[in-house]
Amino acid sequence: MMIVRERQNKYIMIEQDHHARISGQLAANLKDSFFLEERLKQPVLFAIENHDFAWKMIDKQPFWNDRKQKPYMFTDFPNPAKTVFYKHGIDEVEQHNLYAALLCSEHYTRFLLNDPGEESQLFVQHERERQKQIINRLEAYDKNIFDVHYGWLQFFDSLSLYLCLNEPGVSKEDEHPFFKNGIPISQPLTFFHTKKVSIYWKDSQTVEMNVFPFNSPIDITIQQKSVPQKAIAENGLIKAYEQAELDTVSVRLT
């Protein structure tokens, strides 16, 4: 489900699968020693790059939130529908790699763990069963190493979201509320020696982090569409989105 930023008279819309591919590009630049096991590096990278595969086809035609009178975003899309797409995404990843599917399954499960809705709880039960079956099929599964790899998935998901959810060059006080206090670091990622990484926009093309787990600065290209509200009112969201030009934004992470 789309990442949406609202500007005057328009919406900036980014497909979730594109955000996930940015996550993958960032992860591919991580220092090799941080992956812990070389044999699992490619499955971990595959999981990070494809963790939002669930939305790949769905985001081609975005959904309209009739209550808020604006496009649905991943934060407010109904959970019962999410479970259908989540399962599809994990199924697709599982066809490519079991370990990557285990990471994606854990990721989606945690989103719905505390939702009391029947569909959410059935999804969690189904995924817990899937996880047991995958672990039984894996060679030399190590939960401590898995927790580190899952921590990286969370970190790169958050880092990419930071780049996509904020207006380029935004001041710290106007950042998206998810990240005003930095990017959270899960406990297994002991390399950071901190619970949060400070991050901010130095200017409209540069983002700086106070802890940098990469070998060198990374150049990212964000693909997005600028969809006029007038076009939505005249033609509906789907047509307005399809007709909008694809823009690119260049960002350097240092």
PDB file of C-alpha atoms in Angstrom:
ATOM      1  CA  MET A   1       0.000   0.000   0.000  1.00  0.00           C
ATOM      2  CA  MET A   2       1.286   3.397  -1.047  1.00  0.00           C
ATOM      3  CA  ILE A   3       3.552   5.799   0.790  1.00  0.00           C
ATOM      4  CA  VAL A   4       1.749   9.146   0.517  1.00  0.00           C
ATOM      5  CA  ARG A   5       2.878  12.686   1.326  1.00  0.00           C
ATOM      6  CA  GLU A   6       0.375  15.509   1.082  1.00  0.00           C
ATOM      7  CA  ARG A   7       1.397  18.809  -0.475  1.00  0.00           C
ATOM      8  CA  GLN A   8      -0.759  21.801  -1.365  1.00  0.00           C
ATOM      9  CA  ASN A   9      -3.208  20.633  -4.049  1.00  0.00           C
ATOM     10  CA  LYS A  10      -1.396  17.334  -4.727  1.00  0.00           C
ATOM     11  CA  TYR A  11      -0.257  14.003  -3.302  1.00  0.00           C
ATOM     12  CA  ILE A  12       3.260  12.620  -3.629  1.00  0.00           C
ATOM     13  CA  MET A  13       2.868   8.847  -4.023  1.00  0.00           C
ATOM     14  CA  ILE A  14       5.574   6.176  -3.816  1.00  0.00           C
ATOM     15  CA  GLU A  15       4.961   2.480  -4.413  1.00  0.00           C
ATOM     16  CA  GLN A  16       5.838   0.248  -1.468  1.00  0.00           C
ATOM     17  CA  ASP A  17       7.772  -2.195  -3.630  1.00  0.00           C
ATOM     18  CA  HIS A  18       9.990   0.668  -4.812  1.00  0.00           C
ATOM     19  CA  HIS A  19      10.635   1.664  -1.189  1.00  0.00           C
ATOM     20  CA  ALA A  20      11.579  -1.965  -0.473  1.00  0.00           C
ATOM     21  CA  ARG A  21      14.031  -1.961  -3.397  1.00  0.00           C
ATOM     22  CA  ILE A  22      15.670   1.121  -1.907  1.00  0.00           C
ATOM     23  CA  SER A  23      15.946  -0.876   1.344  1.00  0.00           C
ATOM     24  CA  GLY A  24      17.698  -3.594  -0.656  1.00  0.00           C
ATOM     25  CA  GLN A  25      20.095  -1.152  -2.280  1.00  0.00           C
ATOM     26  CA  LEU A  26      21.029   0.269   1.115  1.00  0.00           C
ATOM     27  CA  ALA A  27      21.501  -3.234   2.569  1.00  0.00           C
ATOM     28  CA  ALA A  28      23.752  -4.235  -0.340  1.00  0.00           C
ATOM     29  CA  ASN A  29      26.159  -1.494   0.776  1.00  0.00           C
ATOM     30  CA  LEU A  30      26.378  -2.771   4.358  1.00  0.00           C
ATOM     31  CA  LYS A  31      29.845  -3.807   5.503  1.00  0.00           C
ATOM     32  CA  ASP A  32      30.201  -7.556   4.906  1.00  0.00           C
ATOM     33  CA  SER A  33      31.191  -8.348   8.488  1.00  0.00           C
ATOM     34  CA  PHE A  34      27.752  -7.264   9.722  1.00  0.00           C
ATOM     35  CA  PHE A  35      25.948 -10.143   7.976  1.00  0.00           C
ATOM     36  CA  LEU A  36      27.562 -12.696  10.353  1.00  0.00           C
ATOM     37  CA  GLU A  37      27.220 -15.656   7.953  1.00  0.00           C
ATOM     38  CA  GLU A  38      28.355 -15.299   4.336  1.00  0.00           C
ATOM     39  CA  ARG A  39      26.129 -18.186   3.182  1.00  0.00           C
ATOM     40  CA  LEU A  40      23.035 -16.275   4.336  1.00  0.00           C
ATOM     41  CA  LYS A  41      23.971 -12.885   2.893  1.00  0.00           C
ATOM     42  CA  GLN A  42      22.066 -13.319  -0.391  1.00  0.00           C
ATOM     43  CA  PRO A  43      18.854 -14.663   1.244  1.00  0.00           C
ATOM     44  CA  VAL A  44      18.923 -11.752   3.712  1.00  0.00           C
ATOM     45  CA  LEU A  45      19.409  -9.230   0.901  1.00  0.00           C
ATOM     46  CA  PHE A  46      16.601 -10.896  -1.064  1.00  0.00           C
ATOM     47  CA  ALA A  47      14.248 -10.633   1.924  1.00  0.00           C
ATOM     48  CA  ILE A  48      15.063  -6.958   2.503  1.00  0.00           C
ATOM     49  CA  GLU A  49      14.640  -6.064  -1.172  1.00  0.00           C
ATOM     50  CA  ASN A  50      11.363  -7.994  -1.480  1.00  0.00           C
ATOM     51  CA  HIS A  51       9.804  -7.463   1.938  1.00  0.00           C
ATOM     52  CA  ASP A  52       6.964  -5.431   0.376  1.00  0.00           C
ATOM     53  CA  PHE A  53       6.392  -7.699  -2.617  1.00  0.00           C
ATOM     54  CA  ALA A  54       2.831  -8.032  -1.278  1.00  0.00           C
ATOM     55  CA  TRP A  55       2.078  -4.570  -2.659  1.00  0.00           C
ATOM     56  CA  LYS A  56       3.856  -4.831  -6.026  1.00  0.00           C
ATOM     57  CA  MET A  57       0.715  -5.283  -8.139  1.00  0.00           C
ATOM     58  CA  ILE A  58      -1.737  -3.640  -5.728  1.00  0.00           C
ATOM     59  CA  ASP A  59       0.028  -0.268  -5.862  1.00  0.00           C
ATOM     60  CA  LYS A  60      -0.384  -0.012  -9.636  1.00  0.00           C
ATOM     61  CA  GLN A  61      -3.946   1.137  -8.901  1.00  0.00           C
ATOM     62  CA  PRO A  62      -4.117   2.886  -5.506  1.00  0.00           C
ATOM     63  CA  PHE A  63      -7.166   2.808  -3.213  1.00  0.00           C
ATOM     64  CA  TRP A  64      -9.255   5.807  -2.129  1.00  0.00           C
ATOM     65  CA  ASN A  65     -10.072   6.286   1.569  1.00  0.00           C
ATOM     66  CA  ASP A  66     -13.654   7.557   1.462  1.00  0.00           C
ATOM     67  CA  ARG A  67     -13.668   8.404   5.178  1.00  0.00           C
ATOM     68  CA  LYS A  68     -10.587  10.651   5.027  1.00  0.00           C
ATOM     69  CA  GLN A  69     -11.177  11.744   1.418  1.00  0.00           C
ATOM     70  CA  LYS A  70      -7.591  11.033   0.429  1.00  0.00           C
ATOM     71  CA  PRO A  71      -5.601   8.037  -0.894  1.00  0.00           C
ATOM     72  CA  TYR A  72      -5.158   5.095   1.461  1.00  0.00           C
ATOM     73  CA  MET A  73      -1.692   4.793   2.947  1.00  0.00           C
ATOM     74  CA  PHE A  74       0.001   1.724   4.401  1.00  0.00           C
ATOM     75  CA  THR A  75      -0.661   3.045   7.911  1.00  0.00           C
ATOM     76  CA  ASP A  76      -4.468   3.179   7.566  1.00  0.00           C
ATOM     77  CA  PHE A  77      -5.345   0.444   5.055  1.00  0.00           C
ATOM     78  CA  PRO A  78      -7.772  -2.102   6.639  1.00  0.00           C
ATOM     79  CA  ASN A  79      -6.047  -5.072   8.297  1.00  0.00           C
ATOM     80  CA  PRO A  80      -8.398  -7.802   6.963  1.00  0.00           C
ATOM     81  CA  ALA A  81      -7.402  -6.884   3.399  1.00  0.00           C
ATOM     82  CA  LYS A  82      -3.736  -6.587   4.414  1.00  0.00           C
ATOM     83  CA  THR A  83      -3.679 -10.232   5.541  1.00  0.00           C
ATOM     84  CA  VAL A  84      -4.596 -11.414   2.031  1.00  0.00           C
ATOM     85  CA  PHE A  85      -1.833  -9.391   0.407  1.00  0.00           C
ATOM     86  CA  TYR A  86       0.707 -10.214   3.124  1.00  0.00           C
ATOM     87  CA  LYS A  87       0.168 -13.948   2.617  1.00  0.00           C
ATOM     88  CA  HIS A  88       0.545 -13.575  -1.158  1.00  0.00           C
ATOM     89  CA  GLY A  89       3.816 -11.662  -0.715  1.00  0.00           C
ATOM     90  CA  ILE A  90       5.309 -14.271   1.612  1.00  0.00           C
ATOM     91  CA  ASP A  91       4.165 -17.100  -0.690  1.00  0.00           C
ATOM     92  CA  GLU A  92       6.007 -15.470  -3.593  1.00  0.00           C
ATOM     93  CA  VAL A  93       9.211 -14.966  -1.592  1.00  0.00           C
ATOM     94  CA  GLU A  94       9.022 -18.558  -0.319  1.00  0.00           C
ATOM     95  CA  GLN A  95       9.163 -19.823  -3.903  1.00  0.00           C
ATOM     96  CA  HIS A  96      12.579 -18.167  -4.231  1.00  0.00           C
ATOM     97  CA  ASN A  97      14.159 -18.787  -0.828  1.00  0.00           C
ATOM     98  CA  LEU A  98      13.002 -20.326   2.467  1.00  0.00           C
ATOM     99  CA  TYR A  99      15.197 -18.205   4.742  1.00  0.00           C
ATOM    100  CA  ALA A 100      14.048 -14.993   3.043  1.00  0.00           C
ATOM    101  CA  ALA A 101      10.427 -16.118   3.458  1.00  0.00           C
ATOM    102  CA  LEU A 102      11.037 -16.754   7.160  1.00  0.00           C
ATOM    103  CA  LEU A 103      12.288 -13.182   7.561  1.00  0.00           C
ATOM    104  CA  CYS A 104       9.327 -11.699   5.655  1.00  0.00           C
ATOM    105  CA  SER A 105       6.848 -13.861   7.560  1.00  0.00           C
ATOM    106  CA  GLU A 106       8.251 -12.622  10.873  1.00  0.00           C
ATOM    107  CA  HIS A 107       8.077  -9.036   9.610  1.00  0.00           C
ATOM    108  CA  TYR A 108       4.396  -9.150   8.644  1.00  0.00           C
ATOM    109  CA  THR A 109       3.422 -11.205  11.683  1.00  0.00           C
ATOM    110  CA  ARG A 110       4.742  -8.563  14.062  1.00  0.00           C
ATOM    111  CA  PHE A 111       2.580  -5.905  12.410  1.00  0.00           C
ATOM    112  CA  LEU A 112      -0.608  -7.800  13.317  1.00  0.00           C
ATOM    113  CA  LEU A 113       0.433  -9.575  16.503  1.00  0.00           C
ATOM    114  CA  ASN A 114      -1.589  -7.320  18.800  1.00  0.00           C
ATOM    115  CA  ASP A 115      -4.583  -6.776  16.530  1.00  0.00           C
ATOM    116  CA  PRO A 116      -7.551  -8.638  18.080  1.00  0.00           C
ATOM    117  CA  GLY A 117      -9.380  -8.917  14.738  1.00  0.00           C
ATOM    118  CA  GLU A 118     -10.240 -12.463  13.661  1.00  0.00           C
ATOM    119  CA  GLU A 119      -8.511 -12.164  10.269  1.00  0.00           C
ATOM    120  CA  SER A 120      -5.329 -10.824  11.862  1.00  0.00           C
ATOM    121  CA  GLN A 121      -5.162 -13.583  14.470  1.00  0.00           C
ATOM    122  CA  LEU A 122      -5.792 -16.287  11.851  1.00  0.00           C
ATOM    123  CA  PHE A 123      -2.998 -14.782   9.767  1.00  0.00           C
ATOM    124  CA  VAL A 124      -0.617 -14.816  12.756  1.00  0.00           C
ATOM    125  CA  GLN A 125      -1.491 -18.479  13.497  1.00  0.00           C
ATOM    126  CA  HIS A 126      -0.954 -19.460   9.857  1.00  0.00           C
ATOM    127  CA  GLU A 127       2.402 -17.682   9.703  1.00  0.00           C
ATOM    128  CA  ARG A 128       3.618 -19.178  12.989  1.00  0.00           C
ATOM    129  CA  GLU A 129       2.890 -22.608  11.495  1.00  0.00           C
ATOM    130  CA  ARG A 130       4.682 -21.655   8.277  1.00  0.00           C
ATOM    131  CA  GLN A 131       7.688 -20.487  10.302  1.00  0.00           C
ATOM    132  CA  LYS A 132       7.902 -23.819  12.181  1.00  0.00           C
ATOM    133  CA  GLN A 133       7.796 -25.739   8.901  1.00  0.00           C
ATOM    134  CA  ILE A 134      10.485 -23.569   7.310  1.00  0.00           C
ATOM    135  CA  ILE A 135      12.784 -23.852  10.333  1.00  0.00           C
ATOM    136  CA  ASN A 136      12.435 -27.653  10.190  1.00  0.00           C
ATOM    137  CA  ARG A 137      13.554 -27.603   6.553  1.00  0.00           C
ATOM    138  CA  LEU A 138      16.526 -25.287   7.040  1.00  0.00           C
ATOM    139  CA  GLU A 139      20.031 -26.546   7.673  1.00  0.00           C
ATOM    140  CA  ALA A 140      21.762 -25.243  10.787  1.00  0.00           C
ATOM    141  CA  TYR A 141      19.135 -22.668  11.736  1.00  0.00           C
ATOM    142  CA  ASP A 142      20.412 -20.355  14.483  1.00  0.00           C
ATOM    143  CA  LYS A 143      17.827 -18.130  16.190  1.00  0.00           C
ATOM    144  CA  ASN A 144      20.437 -15.643  17.437  1.00  0.00           C
ATOM    145  CA  ILE A 145      21.758 -15.118  13.911  1.00  0.00           C
ATOM    146  CA  PHE A 146      18.187 -14.935  12.567  1.00  0.00           C
ATOM    147  CA  ASP A 147      17.382 -12.200  15.109  1.00  0.00           C
ATOM    148  CA  VAL A 148      20.331 -10.156  13.811  1.00  0.00           C
ATOM    149  CA  HIS A 149      19.208 -10.619  10.206  1.00  0.00           C
ATOM    150  CA  TYR A 150      15.649  -9.646  11.116  1.00  0.00           C
ATOM    151  CA  GLY A 151      17.045  -6.596  12.913  1.00  0.00           C
ATOM    152  CA  TRP A 152      18.692  -5.571   9.650  1.00  0.00           C
ATOM    153  CA  LEU A 153      15.407  -5.969   7.772  1.00  0.00           C
ATOM    154  CA  GLN A 154      13.716  -3.678  10.299  1.00  0.00           C
ATOM    155  CA  PHE A 155      16.560  -1.167  10.147  1.00  0.00           C
ATOM    156  CA  PHE A 156      16.649  -0.900   6.355  1.00  0.00           C
ATOM    157  CA  ASP A 157      12.860  -0.776   6.165  1.00  0.00           C
ATOM    158  CA  SER A 158      12.944   2.195   8.565  1.00  0.00           C
ATOM    159  CA  LEU A 159      15.875   3.898   6.817  1.00  0.00           C
ATOM    160  CA  SER A 160      14.164   3.704   3.428  1.00  0.00           C
ATOM    161  CA  LEU A 161      10.873   4.888   4.938  1.00  0.00           C
ATOM    162  CA  TYR A 162      12.721   7.872   6.419  1.00  0.00           C
ATOM    163  CA  LEU A 163      13.864   8.846   2.924  1.00  0.00           C
ATOM    164  CA  CYS A 164      10.404   8.322   1.390  1.00  0.00           C
ATOM    165  CA  LEU A 165       8.093   9.702   4.094  1.00  0.00           C
ATOM    166  CA  ASN A 166       9.876  13.031   4.530  1.00  0.00           C
ATOM    167  CA  GLU A 167       9.996  16.013   2.211  1.00  0.00           C
ATOM    168  CA  PRO A 168      13.584  16.471   0.963  1.00  0.00           C
ATOM    169  CA  GLY A 169      15.400  19.016   3.133  1.00  0.00           C
ATOM    170  CA  VAL A 170      12.735  18.981   5.868  1.00  0.00           C
ATOM    171  CA  SER A 171      13.664  20.498   9.225  1.00  0.00           C
ATOM    172  CA  LYS A 172      13.937  18.145  12.202  1.00  0.00           C
ATOM    173  CA  GLU A 173      10.810  19.549  13.881  1.00  0.00           C
ATOM    174  CA  ASP A 174       8.754  18.974  10.722  1.00  0.00           C
ATOM    175  CA  GLU A 175       9.892  15.394  10.090  1.00  0.00           C
ATOM    176  CA  HIS A 176       7.423  12.523   9.987  1.00  0.00           C
ATOM    177  CA  PRO A 177       6.618  11.596  13.627  1.00  0.00           C
ATOM    178  CA  PHE A 178       7.970   8.060  13.102  1.00  0.00           C
ATOM    179  CA  PHE A 179      11.537   9.374  13.027  1.00  0.00           C
ATOM    180  CA  LYS A 180      11.760  12.623  14.979  1.00  0.00           C
ATOM    181  CA  ASN A 181      13.773  10.809  17.639  1.00  0.00           C
ATOM    182  CA  GLY A 182      15.892   8.870  15.142  1.00  0.00           C
ATOM    183  CA  ILE A 183      15.753   5.362  13.705  1.00  0.00           C
ATOM    184  CA  PRO A 184      15.225   2.629  16.328  1.00  0.00           C
ATOM    185  CA  ILE A 185      17.804  -0.148  16.545  1.00  0.00           C
ATOM    186  CA  SER A 186      16.716  -3.618  17.635  1.00  0.00           C
ATOM    187  CA  GLN A 187      18.585  -5.188  20.547  1.00  0.00           C
ATOM    188  CA  PRO A 188      20.438  -7.892  18.515  1.00  0.00           C
ATOM    189  CA  LEU A 189      22.237  -5.221  16.429  1.00  0.00           C
ATOM    190  CA  THR A 190      24.932  -4.712  19.045  1.00  0.00           C
ATOM    191  CA  PHE A 191      27.326  -3.239  16.453  1.00  0.00           C
ATOM    192  CA  PHE A 192      25.569   0.125  16.787  1.00  0.00           C
ATOM    193  CA  HIS A 193      26.139   0.485  20.561  1.00  0.00           C
ATOM    194  CA  THR A 194      22.959   2.581  20.670  1.00  0.00           C
ATOM    195  CA  LYS A 195      19.169   2.138  20.701  1.00  0.00           C
ATOM    196  CA  LYS A 196      18.568   4.875  18.104  1.00  0.00           C
ATOM    197  CA  VAL A 197      20.537   6.282  15.191  1.00  0.00           C
ATOM    198  CA  SER A 198      20.301  10.051  14.787  1.00  0.00           C
ATOM    199  CA  ILE A 199      19.439  11.091  11.252  1.00  0.00           C
ATOM    200  CA  TYR A 200      18.535  14.382   9.578  1.00  0.00           C
ATOM    201  CA  TRP A 201      18.295  16.159   6.229  1.00  0.00           C
ATOM    202  CA  LYS A 202      21.403  18.328   5.814  1.00  0.00           C
ATOM    203  CA  ASP A 203      19.891  19.848   2.661  1.00  0.00           C
ATOM    204  CA  SER A 204      17.368  18.833  -0.032  1.00  0.00           C
ATOM    205  CA  GLN A 205      19.755  16.233  -1.498  1.00  0.00           C
ATOM    206  CA  THR A 206      21.750  15.014   1.511  1.00  0.00           C
ATOM    207  CA  VAL A 207      20.849  12.933   4.559  1.00  0.00           C
ATOM    208  CA  GLU A 208      23.346  12.450   7.391  1.00  0.00           C
ATOM    209  CA  MET A 209      23.498   9.679  10.021  1.00  0.00           C
ATOM    210  CA  ASN A 210      25.578   9.795  13.197  1.00  0.00           C
ATOM    211  CA  VAL A 211      26.351   6.058  12.938  1.00  0.00           C
ATOM    212  CA  PHE A 212      27.275   4.876   9.439  1.00  0.00           C
ATOM    213  CA  PRO A 213      27.490   1.089   8.875  1.00  0.00           C
ATOM    214  CA  PHE A 214      28.506   1.462   5.228  1.00  0.00           C
ATOM    215  CA  ASN A 215      31.876   1.698   3.495  1.00  0.00           C
ATOM    216  CA  SER A 216      31.114   4.956   1.665  1.00  0.00           C
ATOM    217  CA  PRO A 217      28.268   7.427   0.926  1.00  0.00           C
ATOM    218  CA  ILE A 218      25.304   5.953  -0.978  1.00  0.00           C
ATOM    219  CA  ASP A 219      23.416   7.629  -3.809  1.00  0.00           C
ATOM    220  CA  ILE A 220      19.704   6.793  -3.921  1.00  0.00           C
ATOM    221  CA  THR A 221      17.084   7.597  -6.564  1.00  0.00           C
ATOM    222  CA  ILE A 222      13.493   7.774  -5.330  1.00  0.00           C
ATOM    223  CA  GLN A 223      10.750   7.256  -7.923  1.00  0.00           C
ATOM    224  CA  GLN A 224       7.473   8.989  -7.149  1.00  0.00           C
ATOM    225  CA  LYS A 225       4.373  10.450  -8.766  1.00  0.00           C
ATOM    226  CA  SER A 226       2.909  13.858  -8.104  1.00  0.00           C
ATOM    227  CA  VAL A 227      -0.869  13.463  -8.404  1.00  0.00           C
ATOM    228  CA  PRO A 228      -2.959  16.682  -8.538  1.00  0.00           C
ATOM    229  CA  GLN A 229      -6.054  16.694  -6.342  1.00  0.00           C
ATOM    230  CA  LYS A 230      -7.912  18.428  -9.183  1.00  0.00           C
ATOM    231  CA  ALA A 231      -7.190  15.482 -11.498  1.00  0.00           C
ATOM    232  CA  ILE A 232      -8.465  13.067  -8.830  1.00  0.00           C
ATOM    233  CA  ALA A 233     -11.697  15.062  -8.452  1.00  0.00           C
ATOM    234  CA  GLU A 234     -12.208  15.086 -12.238  1.00  0.00           C
ATOM    235  CA  ASN A 235     -11.081  11.577 -13.218  1.00  0.00           C
ATOM    236  CA  GLY A 236     -10.894   9.487 -10.035  1.00  0.00           C
ATOM    237  CA  LEU A 237      -7.758   8.380  -8.203  1.00  0.00           C
ATOM    238  CA  ILE A 238      -6.750   5.444 -10.417  1.00  0.00           C
ATOM    239  CA  LYS A 239      -6.863   7.361 -13.687  1.00  0.00           C
ATOM    240  CA  ALA A 240      -5.205  10.427 -12.142  1.00  0.00           C
ATOM    241  CA  TYR A 241      -2.410   8.243 -10.754  1.00  0.00           C
ATOM    242  CA  GLU A 242      -1.881   6.359 -14.009  1.00  0.00           C
ATOM    243  CA  GLN A 243      -1.678   9.607 -15.985  1.00  0.00           C
ATOM    244  CA  ALA A 244       0.716  11.355 -13.584  1.00  0.00           C
ATOM    245  CA  GLU A 245       4.355  11.618 -14.672  1.00  0.00           C
ATOM    246  CA  LEU A 246       6.987   9.590 -12.833  1.00  0.00           C
ATOM    247  CA  ASP A 247       9.465  11.911 -11.089  1.00  0.00           C
ATOM    248  CA  THR A 248      12.867  11.045  -9.640  1.00  0.00           C
ATOM    249  CA  VAL A 249      14.523  12.518  -6.551  1.00  0.00           C
ATOM    250  CA  SER A 250      18.255  12.022  -5.934  1.00  0.00           C
ATOM    251  CA  VAL A 251      19.484  11.684  -2.360  1.00  0.00           C
ATOM    252  CA  ARG A 252      22.965  11.046  -0.975  1.00  0.00           C
ATOM    253  CA  LEU A 253      23.241   9.241   2.378  1.00  0.00           C
ATOM    254  CA  THR A 254      26.387  10.130   4.344  1.00  0.00           C
TER     255      THR A 254
END
